[in-house]
C-alpha positions as MATLAB code, in Angstrom:
seq = 'SDTNPGTLNQPFKSFKKGVQLLQPGDTLYIRGGIYTEQIDLQSSNKTGMANAWLTIAGYPGETVTLQYTDLSENSYGPIKARGNRGYFVFENLVLDGINGTHKSGWSIRDGNHHFVLRNIEVTHFKISGLYISANDIQVINCSIHDQISETGLPGQRYYGIYFHDGSNGLVEGNDIYNNPGGGIQAYPGPISNLVIRGNKIHDNNLTIHSPIGGIIVFGAGNPASNVSVYNNLI';
ca = [
     117.434  110.001  158.567;
     119.665  107.884  156.345;
     122.393  110.504  156.850;
     122.506  109.549  160.541;
     125.222  107.231  161.880;
     122.679  104.503  162.676;
     123.014  104.627  166.453;
     120.271  104.195  169.025;
     119.851  107.954  169.383;
     120.440  108.732  165.689;
     118.917  105.856  163.747;
     118.645  105.322  160.026;
     115.296  105.965  158.403;
     115.139  103.025  155.975;
     115.778   99.302  156.076;
     117.689   99.738  152.817;
     120.337  101.915  154.444;
     120.734   99.627  157.437;
     121.008   96.515  155.277;
     123.602   98.105  152.970;
     126.039   98.514  155.865;
     125.586   95.061  157.423;
     128.674   92.900  157.725;
     128.849   89.308  159.033;
     128.444   89.325  162.790;
     126.323   92.505  162.860;
     122.833   92.990  164.292;
     120.287   95.322  162.697;
     117.762   96.427  165.313;
     114.408   97.819  164.192;
     112.566  100.109  166.595;
     108.894   99.535  167.375;
     106.263  100.536  164.831;
     104.437   99.478  161.673;
     106.555   99.404  158.518;
     105.588   98.932  154.868;
     109.152   98.714  153.529;
     110.565   95.333  152.539;
     113.728   93.990  154.165;
     115.711   93.217  151.009;
     118.824   91.118  151.622;
     119.214   90.154  147.959;
     119.873   93.497  146.273;
     122.846   94.120  148.565;
     123.714   90.404  148.450;
     123.981   89.970  152.196;
     124.830   86.718  153.934;
     126.324   85.711  157.232;
     129.199   83.332  157.865;
     129.451   80.171  159.952;
     131.432   82.023  162.610;
     129.666   85.385  162.197;
     125.898   85.215  161.842;
     123.802   88.199  160.775;
     120.834   89.145  162.954;
     117.707   91.097  161.963;
     115.646   91.787  165.075;
     112.947   93.903  166.590;
     114.348   96.070  169.347;
     113.963   94.333  172.743;
     110.644   95.101  174.411;
     109.138   96.781  171.333;
     106.683   95.477  168.710;
     107.892   95.647  165.115;
     105.228   94.899  162.494;
     106.095   94.462  158.808;
     103.126   95.054  156.502;
     104.871   95.122  153.159;
     102.568   94.741  150.143;
     103.862   92.549  147.315;
     103.307   93.851  143.813;
     103.093   90.449  142.097;
     101.796   86.930  142.669;
     104.079   84.429  144.455;
     106.628   87.127  145.218;
     108.986   87.498  148.164;
     106.886   88.867  150.981;
     108.175   91.209  153.692;
     111.633   89.610  153.807;
     113.478   89.113  150.507;
     116.286   86.690  151.241;
     116.212   83.788  148.793;
     119.217   82.211  147.101;
     122.542   80.953  148.377;
     122.628   82.951  151.588;
     122.522   81.802  155.166;
     123.683   82.118  158.766;
     120.841   84.494  159.628;
     118.875   84.999  162.830;
     115.476   86.671  162.499;
     113.732   87.422  165.779;
     111.079   89.508  167.514;
     109.209   90.486  164.348;
     105.546   90.454  163.309;
     105.009   89.608  159.628;
     101.480   90.713  158.781;
     100.048   90.146  155.306;
      96.899   92.155  155.989;
      97.728   94.591  153.154;
      98.452   91.803  150.689;
      96.439   91.472  147.513;
      98.450   88.516  146.180;
      99.301   84.966  147.193;
     102.691   85.815  148.588;
     104.461   85.322  151.903;
     107.831   84.207  153.270;
     109.416   81.304  151.404;
     112.807   80.029  152.572;
     114.204   78.405  149.447;
     116.476   78.523  146.382;
     119.644   77.679  148.291;
     118.861   79.270  151.661;
     120.513   77.556  154.617;
     121.157   78.083  158.328;
     118.225   80.355  159.187;
     116.970   80.691  162.765;
     113.493   82.184  163.153;
     112.799   82.986  166.788;
     109.779   84.749  168.308;
     108.318   85.569  164.894;
     104.578   86.085  164.399;
     103.254   85.258  160.913;
      99.646   86.120  160.115;
      97.103   87.147  157.456;
      98.952   85.834  154.397;
      97.062   84.327  151.463;
      99.403   81.336  151.494;
     100.980   79.030  154.081;
     102.540   80.895  156.981;
     106.038   79.611  156.225;
     107.214   77.633  153.197;
     110.522   75.845  153.715;
     112.581   74.174  151.008;
     116.025   74.419  152.551;
     118.559   72.836  154.887;
     119.434   73.750  158.476;
     116.326   75.829  159.210;
     115.057   76.353  162.768;
     111.638   77.758  163.648;
     111.493   78.324  167.401;
     108.822   79.871  169.646;
     106.918   81.457  166.771;
     103.203   82.206  166.443;
     101.775   81.246  163.056;
      98.081   81.879  162.696;
      95.117   83.137  160.674;
      96.396   82.697  157.148;
      93.686   83.344  154.542;
      92.100   81.047  151.959;
      89.872   83.029  149.624;
      88.158   79.987  148.080;
      88.568   77.165  150.582;
      89.415   74.824  147.685;
      92.179   72.177  147.882;
      94.758   74.422  146.214;
      94.204   76.975  148.968;
      94.216   74.818  152.069;
      97.207   76.694  153.379;
      99.153   75.376  156.344;
     100.863   76.944  159.287;
     104.210   75.528  158.146;
     104.710   73.817  154.792;
     108.049   72.007  155.126;
     108.476   71.001  151.484;
     111.959   69.488  151.662;
     115.249   69.817  153.463;
     117.533   68.316  156.074;
     118.515   69.169  159.645;
     115.356   71.140  160.397;
     113.901   72.037  163.786;
     110.316   73.135  164.468;
     110.025   73.709  168.199;
     107.802   75.490  170.691;
     105.507   77.158  168.163;
     101.817   78.058  168.506;
     100.090   77.236  165.199;
      96.362   77.909  164.896;
      93.457   79.232  162.788;
      95.039   78.261  159.471;
      92.893   76.996  156.576;
      94.772   73.683  156.282;
      96.714   71.631  158.790;
      99.255   72.798  161.284;
     102.501   71.357  159.882;
     102.911   69.543  156.580;
     106.263   67.870  155.925;
     105.807   66.793  152.287;
     106.735   65.715  149.585;
     110.433   65.468  150.444;
     113.134   64.456  150.392;
     113.247   65.200  154.116;
     115.838   64.019  156.615;
     116.818   64.753  160.208;
     113.750   66.867  160.959;
     112.643   67.382  164.578;
     109.090   68.563  165.358;
     108.667   68.954  169.098;
     106.960   70.964  171.793;
     104.502   72.703  169.472;
     100.902   73.633  170.214;
      98.725   73.007  167.137;
      95.012   73.740  167.364;
      91.904   75.108  165.624;
      93.231   74.599  162.104;
      91.456   72.903  159.147;
      89.019   75.744  158.534;
      87.949   74.570  155.050;
      85.779   71.562  154.240;
      88.350   70.468  151.654;
      91.173   70.048  154.163;
      91.716   66.438  155.282;
      95.061   67.240  156.910;
      95.405   66.740  160.636;
      97.662   68.525  163.065;
     100.902   67.153  161.580;
     101.546   65.147  158.434;
     104.897   63.609  157.494;
     104.857   61.953  154.078;
     107.492   61.336  151.432;
     105.637   61.255  148.120;
     108.079   59.135  146.145;
     110.908   60.701  148.152;
     112.425   59.554  151.434;
     111.225   61.052  154.705;
     113.882   59.652  157.026;
     114.916   60.179  160.634;
     111.954   62.446  161.409;
     111.211   62.820  165.125;
     107.786   64.048  166.262;
     107.213   64.238  170.005;
     105.840   66.253  172.937;
     103.434   68.216  170.726;
      99.965   69.207  171.918;
      97.456   68.759  169.096;
];
């Protein structure tokens, strides 16, 4: 109930209530289950601070699955957190687009910065698993798989991770597979100080129109500088 104090034994009912009360340095734990509510960090204008990060996490040892259904094309997905907000940790969550009828997933963009995604599973979205256009983003030990291309055409060769642009990024220890396009695309830039290491990338390129390999790094008229790619299994 949202009239509860939000403790382990008397939890809130809705994400909305929990998010409203978050202050920098807090952790919002979500108990195991399947949820169709969106985690909206924009309406309450939530952001962490450099010395007090905000954490949104599945409760330890429990499986938390978010199956929010977007109501419009290219919308926000299960986590609405765009804009000038940062210093967030997201961990131990399953983002499942199985109920989605639109091309919409999780895009980290529009001024986002200092996000850590850890132990996140991203699957069944009709778009790339993660789209990143931001600085200081870390994607660590995530499972990104089985995104959906309805046509198989070039405009729908979705990737595991589409790193569009940004600096000081880290993509480490992820398992990326069964996506219509390649595993990781770092393009078109500008991109700087990006590290791609220790990932397992396999069984992608499921459409005949996808020429992308396991990893592509390419600045299309923009610099792609100081990019390190090593110890990946492709």
